[in-house]
Short mmCIF file of C-alpha atoms and ligand atoms in Angstrom, two decimals:
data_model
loop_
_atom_site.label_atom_id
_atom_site.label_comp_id
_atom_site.label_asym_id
_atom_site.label_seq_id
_atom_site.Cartn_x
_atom_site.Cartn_y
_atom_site.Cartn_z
CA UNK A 1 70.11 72.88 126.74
CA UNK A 2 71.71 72.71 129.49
CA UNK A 3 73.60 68.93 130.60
CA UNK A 4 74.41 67.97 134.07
CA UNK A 5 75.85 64.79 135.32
CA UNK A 6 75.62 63.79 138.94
CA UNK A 7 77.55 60.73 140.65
CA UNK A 8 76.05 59.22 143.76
CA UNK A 9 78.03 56.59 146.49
CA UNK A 10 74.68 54.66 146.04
CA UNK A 11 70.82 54.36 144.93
CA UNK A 12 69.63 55.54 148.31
CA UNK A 13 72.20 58.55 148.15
CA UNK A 14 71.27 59.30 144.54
CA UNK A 15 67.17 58.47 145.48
CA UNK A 16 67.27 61.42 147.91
CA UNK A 17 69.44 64.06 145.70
CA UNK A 18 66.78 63.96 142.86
CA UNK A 19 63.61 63.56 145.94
CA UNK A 20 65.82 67.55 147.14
CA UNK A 21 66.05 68.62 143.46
CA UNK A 22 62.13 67.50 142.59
CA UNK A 23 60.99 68.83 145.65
CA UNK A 24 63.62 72.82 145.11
CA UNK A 25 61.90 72.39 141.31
CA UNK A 26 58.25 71.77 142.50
CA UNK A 27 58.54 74.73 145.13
CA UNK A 28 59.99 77.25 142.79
CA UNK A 29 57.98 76.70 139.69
CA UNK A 30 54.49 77.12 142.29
CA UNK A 31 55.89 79.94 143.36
CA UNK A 32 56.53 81.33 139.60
CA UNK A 33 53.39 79.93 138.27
CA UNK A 34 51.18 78.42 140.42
CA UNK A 35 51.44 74.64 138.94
CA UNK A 36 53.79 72.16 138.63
CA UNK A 37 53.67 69.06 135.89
CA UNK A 38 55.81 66.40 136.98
CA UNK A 39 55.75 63.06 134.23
CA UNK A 40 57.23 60.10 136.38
CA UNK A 41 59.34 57.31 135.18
CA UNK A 42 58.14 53.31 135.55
CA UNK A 43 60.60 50.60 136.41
CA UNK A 44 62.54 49.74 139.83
CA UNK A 45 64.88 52.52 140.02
CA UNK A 46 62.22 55.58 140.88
CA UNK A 47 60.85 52.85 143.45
CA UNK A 48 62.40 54.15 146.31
CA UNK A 49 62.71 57.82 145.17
CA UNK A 50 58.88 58.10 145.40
CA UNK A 51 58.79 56.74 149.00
CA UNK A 52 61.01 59.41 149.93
CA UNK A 53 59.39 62.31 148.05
CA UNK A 54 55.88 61.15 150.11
CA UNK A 55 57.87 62.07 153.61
CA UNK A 56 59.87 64.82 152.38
CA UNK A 57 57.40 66.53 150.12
CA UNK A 58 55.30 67.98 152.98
CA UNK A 59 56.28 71.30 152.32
CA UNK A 60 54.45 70.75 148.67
CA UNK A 61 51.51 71.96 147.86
CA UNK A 62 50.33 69.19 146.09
CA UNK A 63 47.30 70.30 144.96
CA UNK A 64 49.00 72.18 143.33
CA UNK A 65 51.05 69.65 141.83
CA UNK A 66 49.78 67.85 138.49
CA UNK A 67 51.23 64.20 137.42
CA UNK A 68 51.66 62.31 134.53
CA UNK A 69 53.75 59.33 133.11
CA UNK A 70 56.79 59.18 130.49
CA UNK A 71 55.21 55.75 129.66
CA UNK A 72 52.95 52.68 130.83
CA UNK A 73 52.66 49.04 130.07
CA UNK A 74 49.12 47.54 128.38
CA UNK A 75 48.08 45.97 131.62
CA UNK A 76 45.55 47.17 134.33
CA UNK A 77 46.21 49.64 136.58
CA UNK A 78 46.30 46.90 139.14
CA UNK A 79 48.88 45.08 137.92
CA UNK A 80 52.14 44.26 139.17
CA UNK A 81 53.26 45.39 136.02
CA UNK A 82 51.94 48.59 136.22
CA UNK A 83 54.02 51.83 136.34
CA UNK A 84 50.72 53.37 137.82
CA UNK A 85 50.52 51.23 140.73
CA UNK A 86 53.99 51.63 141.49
CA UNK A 87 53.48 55.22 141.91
CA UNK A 88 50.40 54.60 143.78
CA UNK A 89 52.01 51.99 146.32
CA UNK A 90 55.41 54.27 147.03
CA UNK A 91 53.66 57.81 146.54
CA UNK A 92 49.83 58.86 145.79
CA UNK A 93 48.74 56.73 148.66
CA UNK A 94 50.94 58.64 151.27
CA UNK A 95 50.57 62.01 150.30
CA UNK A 96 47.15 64.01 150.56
CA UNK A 97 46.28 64.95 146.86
CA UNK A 98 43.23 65.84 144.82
CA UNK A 99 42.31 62.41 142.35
CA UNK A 100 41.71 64.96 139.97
CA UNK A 101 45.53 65.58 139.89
CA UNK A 102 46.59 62.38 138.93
CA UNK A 103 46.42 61.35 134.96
CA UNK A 104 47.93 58.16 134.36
CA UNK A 105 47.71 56.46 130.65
CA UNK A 106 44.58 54.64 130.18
CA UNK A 107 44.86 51.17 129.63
CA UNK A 108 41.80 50.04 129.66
CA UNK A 109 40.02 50.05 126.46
CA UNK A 110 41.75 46.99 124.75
CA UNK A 111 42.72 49.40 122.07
CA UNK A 112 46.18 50.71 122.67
CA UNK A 113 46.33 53.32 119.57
CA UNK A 114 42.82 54.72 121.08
CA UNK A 115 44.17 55.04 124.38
CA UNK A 116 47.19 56.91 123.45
CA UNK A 117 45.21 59.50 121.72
CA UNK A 118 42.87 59.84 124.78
CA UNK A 119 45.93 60.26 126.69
CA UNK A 120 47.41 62.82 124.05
CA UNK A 121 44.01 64.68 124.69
CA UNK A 122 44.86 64.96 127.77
CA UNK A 123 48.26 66.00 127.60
CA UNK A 124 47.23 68.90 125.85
CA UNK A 125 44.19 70.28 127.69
CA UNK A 126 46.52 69.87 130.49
CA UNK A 127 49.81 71.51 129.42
CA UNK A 128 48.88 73.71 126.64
CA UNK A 129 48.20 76.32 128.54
CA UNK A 130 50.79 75.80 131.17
CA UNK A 131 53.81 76.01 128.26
CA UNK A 132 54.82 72.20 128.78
CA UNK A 133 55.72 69.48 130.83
CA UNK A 134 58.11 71.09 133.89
CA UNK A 135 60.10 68.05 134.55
CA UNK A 136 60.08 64.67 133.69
CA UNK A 137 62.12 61.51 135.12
CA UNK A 138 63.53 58.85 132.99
CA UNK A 139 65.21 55.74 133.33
CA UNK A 140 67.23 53.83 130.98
CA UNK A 141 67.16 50.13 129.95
CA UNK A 142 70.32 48.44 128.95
CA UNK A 143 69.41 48.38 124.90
CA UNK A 144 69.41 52.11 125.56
CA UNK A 145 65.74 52.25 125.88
CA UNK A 146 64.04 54.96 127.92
CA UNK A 147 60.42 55.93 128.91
CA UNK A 148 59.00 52.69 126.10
CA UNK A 149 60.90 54.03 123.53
CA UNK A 150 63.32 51.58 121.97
CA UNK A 151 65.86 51.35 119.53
CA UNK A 152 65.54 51.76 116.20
CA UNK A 153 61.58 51.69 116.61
CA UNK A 154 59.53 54.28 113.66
CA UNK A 155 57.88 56.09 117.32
CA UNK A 156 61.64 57.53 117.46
CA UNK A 157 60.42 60.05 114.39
CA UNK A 158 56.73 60.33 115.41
CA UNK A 159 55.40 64.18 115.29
CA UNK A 160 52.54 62.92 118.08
CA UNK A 161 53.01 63.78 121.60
CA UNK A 162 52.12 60.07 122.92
CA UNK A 163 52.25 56.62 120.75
CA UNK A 164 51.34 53.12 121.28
CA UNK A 165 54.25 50.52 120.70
CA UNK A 166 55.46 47.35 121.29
CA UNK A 167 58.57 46.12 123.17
CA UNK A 168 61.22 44.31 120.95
CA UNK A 169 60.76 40.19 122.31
CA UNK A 170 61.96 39.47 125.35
CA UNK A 171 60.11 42.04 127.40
CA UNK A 172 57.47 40.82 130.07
CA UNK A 173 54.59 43.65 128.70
CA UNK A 174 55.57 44.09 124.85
CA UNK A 175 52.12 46.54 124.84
CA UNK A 176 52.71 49.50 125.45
CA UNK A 177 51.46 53.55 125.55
CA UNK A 178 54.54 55.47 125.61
CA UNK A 179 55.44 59.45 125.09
CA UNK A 180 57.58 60.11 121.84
CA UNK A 181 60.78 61.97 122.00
CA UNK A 182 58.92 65.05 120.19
CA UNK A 183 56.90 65.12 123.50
CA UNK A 184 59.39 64.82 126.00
CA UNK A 185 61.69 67.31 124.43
CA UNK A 186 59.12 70.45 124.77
CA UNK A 187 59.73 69.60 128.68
CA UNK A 188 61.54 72.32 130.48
CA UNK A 189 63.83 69.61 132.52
CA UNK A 190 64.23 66.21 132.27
CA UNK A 191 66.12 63.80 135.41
CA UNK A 192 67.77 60.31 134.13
CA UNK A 193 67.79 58.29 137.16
CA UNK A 194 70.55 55.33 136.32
CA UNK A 195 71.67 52.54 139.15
CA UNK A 196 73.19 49.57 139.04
CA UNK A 197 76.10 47.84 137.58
CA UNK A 198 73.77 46.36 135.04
CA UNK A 199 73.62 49.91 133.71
CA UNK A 200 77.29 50.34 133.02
CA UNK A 201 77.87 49.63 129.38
CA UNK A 202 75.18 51.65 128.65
CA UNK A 203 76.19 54.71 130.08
CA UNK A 204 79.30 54.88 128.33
CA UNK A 205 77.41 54.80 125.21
CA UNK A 206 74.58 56.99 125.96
CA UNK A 207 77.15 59.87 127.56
CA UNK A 208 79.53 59.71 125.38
CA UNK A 209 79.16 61.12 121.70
CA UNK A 210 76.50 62.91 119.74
CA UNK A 211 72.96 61.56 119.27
CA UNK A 212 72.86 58.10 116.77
CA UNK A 213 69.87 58.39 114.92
CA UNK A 214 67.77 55.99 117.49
CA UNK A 215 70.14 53.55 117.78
CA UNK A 216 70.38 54.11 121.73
CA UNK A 217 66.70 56.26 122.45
CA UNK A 218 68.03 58.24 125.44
CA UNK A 219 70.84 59.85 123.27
CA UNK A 220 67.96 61.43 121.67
CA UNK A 221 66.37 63.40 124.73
CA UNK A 222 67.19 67.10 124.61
CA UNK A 223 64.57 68.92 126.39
CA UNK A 224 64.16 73.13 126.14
CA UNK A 225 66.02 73.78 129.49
CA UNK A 226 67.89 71.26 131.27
CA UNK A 227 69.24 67.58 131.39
CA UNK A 228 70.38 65.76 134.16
CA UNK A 229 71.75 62.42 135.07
CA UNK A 230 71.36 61.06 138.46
CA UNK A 231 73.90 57.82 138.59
CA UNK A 232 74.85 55.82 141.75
CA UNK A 233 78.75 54.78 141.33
CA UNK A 234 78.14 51.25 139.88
CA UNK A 235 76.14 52.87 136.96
CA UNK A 236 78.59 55.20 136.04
CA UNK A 237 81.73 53.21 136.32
CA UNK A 238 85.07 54.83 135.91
CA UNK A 239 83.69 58.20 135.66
CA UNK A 240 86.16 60.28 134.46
CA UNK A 241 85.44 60.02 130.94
CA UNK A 242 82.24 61.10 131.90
CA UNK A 243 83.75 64.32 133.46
C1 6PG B 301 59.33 51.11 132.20
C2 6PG B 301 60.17 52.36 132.22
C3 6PG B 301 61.48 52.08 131.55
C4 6PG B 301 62.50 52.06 132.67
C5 6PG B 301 63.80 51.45 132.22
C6 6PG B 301 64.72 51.22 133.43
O1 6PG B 301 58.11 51.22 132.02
O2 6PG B 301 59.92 50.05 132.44
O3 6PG B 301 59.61 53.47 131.88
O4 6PG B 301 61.87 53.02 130.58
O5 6PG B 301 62.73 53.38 133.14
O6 6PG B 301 63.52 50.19 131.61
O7 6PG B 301 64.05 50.33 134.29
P1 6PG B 301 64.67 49.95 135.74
O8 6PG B 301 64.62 51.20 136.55
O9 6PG B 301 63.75 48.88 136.27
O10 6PG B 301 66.09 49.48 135.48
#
């Protein structure tokens, strides 16, 4: 695996280096194999990333395209909360795209470990014949948490491709339908997408030092091809003992 780490002045900066690497990624792999599977990321950092990819993506073929998500909170798809309707608001609903293309985690059936494995269905009609995900994005929470996979949690070790968990206390949605690292390690790439000053401390112990058994999740993502970080300057701090 290959690692990459990219410094940015700022989120908008950083938000349209990953929208020219997604977009290079999407265009190539179409090209090679007529598809692309892109798993997106939830939270506020991707936010304005997606707005950008809906103007700059016209050269996709997004039929062609086919999306999923690293993870999604219990609620409704019209929620707030959703990681879904996020998408929808800053993407899906700007860009012309068959429904059919879309697959984001059920929530809907009040029965979270059901869900998961309708999802995990899914997954694998989808992929299976396609090799694996091509890229997915990822954020990372300040415990070290990415996609809804948190520290020290037994989904950390799970041989399933997708998993239903809940959030330590303290988090809005504790419900959720996440994939497992198992899952998001056959991807060819994977994009972290860190801003904020909040996200300091965190990065110097996620990229620095070997993986810790779970203790910080995103130390644990090695996909098959290649791993990059996306960080604005406040994320990464004093960077050179990132470099
Ligand atoms: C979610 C995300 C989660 C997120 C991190 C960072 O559903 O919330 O998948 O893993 O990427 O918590 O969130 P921010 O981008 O909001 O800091």
């Amino acid at each position: 695996m290959k690692k990459e780490i990219k410094v940015f002045p700022d989120h908008e900066s950083m938000s349209i280096a990953v929208a020219e690497e997604i977009i290079n990624t999407a265009t190539s792999t179409i090209e090679a194999k007529g598809f692309f599977s892109l798993a997106l990321s939830g939270g506020d950092t991707p936010r304005r990333l997606y707005d950008i990819l809906s103007s700059e993506g016209k050269g996709i073929n997004w039929a062609k395209v086919h999306f999923l998500w690293g993870d999604e909170r219990y609620v409704p798809w019209t929620s707030p909360e959703s990681n879904y309707r996020m998408a929808f608001e800053n993407l899906f609903s700007k860009i012309e795209i068959p429904e059919s293309n879309i697959n984001p985690i059920p929530t809907n059936s009040k029965d979270p470990v059901a869900d998961a494995k309708t999802y995990e269905q899914r997954l694998s009609e989808l992929l299976n014949g396609a090799g694996f995900m091509d890229l997915v994005l990822l954020g990372v929470g300040r415990d070290g948490h990415t996609a809804s996979l948190f520290p020290g949690s037994p989904v950390l070790r799970e041989k399933k491709l997708v998993a239903a968990v809940t959030a330590p206390k303290g988090y809005k949605i504790r419900e959720r339908i996440t994939l497992t690292p198992t899952a998001i390690n056959k991807a060819q790439k994977v994009f972290f997408l860190v801003s904020g000053v909040g996200k300091k401390e965190i990065m110097r112990t996620v990229l620095k030092g070997e993986e810790d058994g779970g203790k910080f999740p995103a130390k644990m993502i090695r996909p098959k091809g290649q791993l990059k970080w996306f960080l604005d300057y406040q994320a990464a701090g004093d960077i050179d003992f990132i470099m």
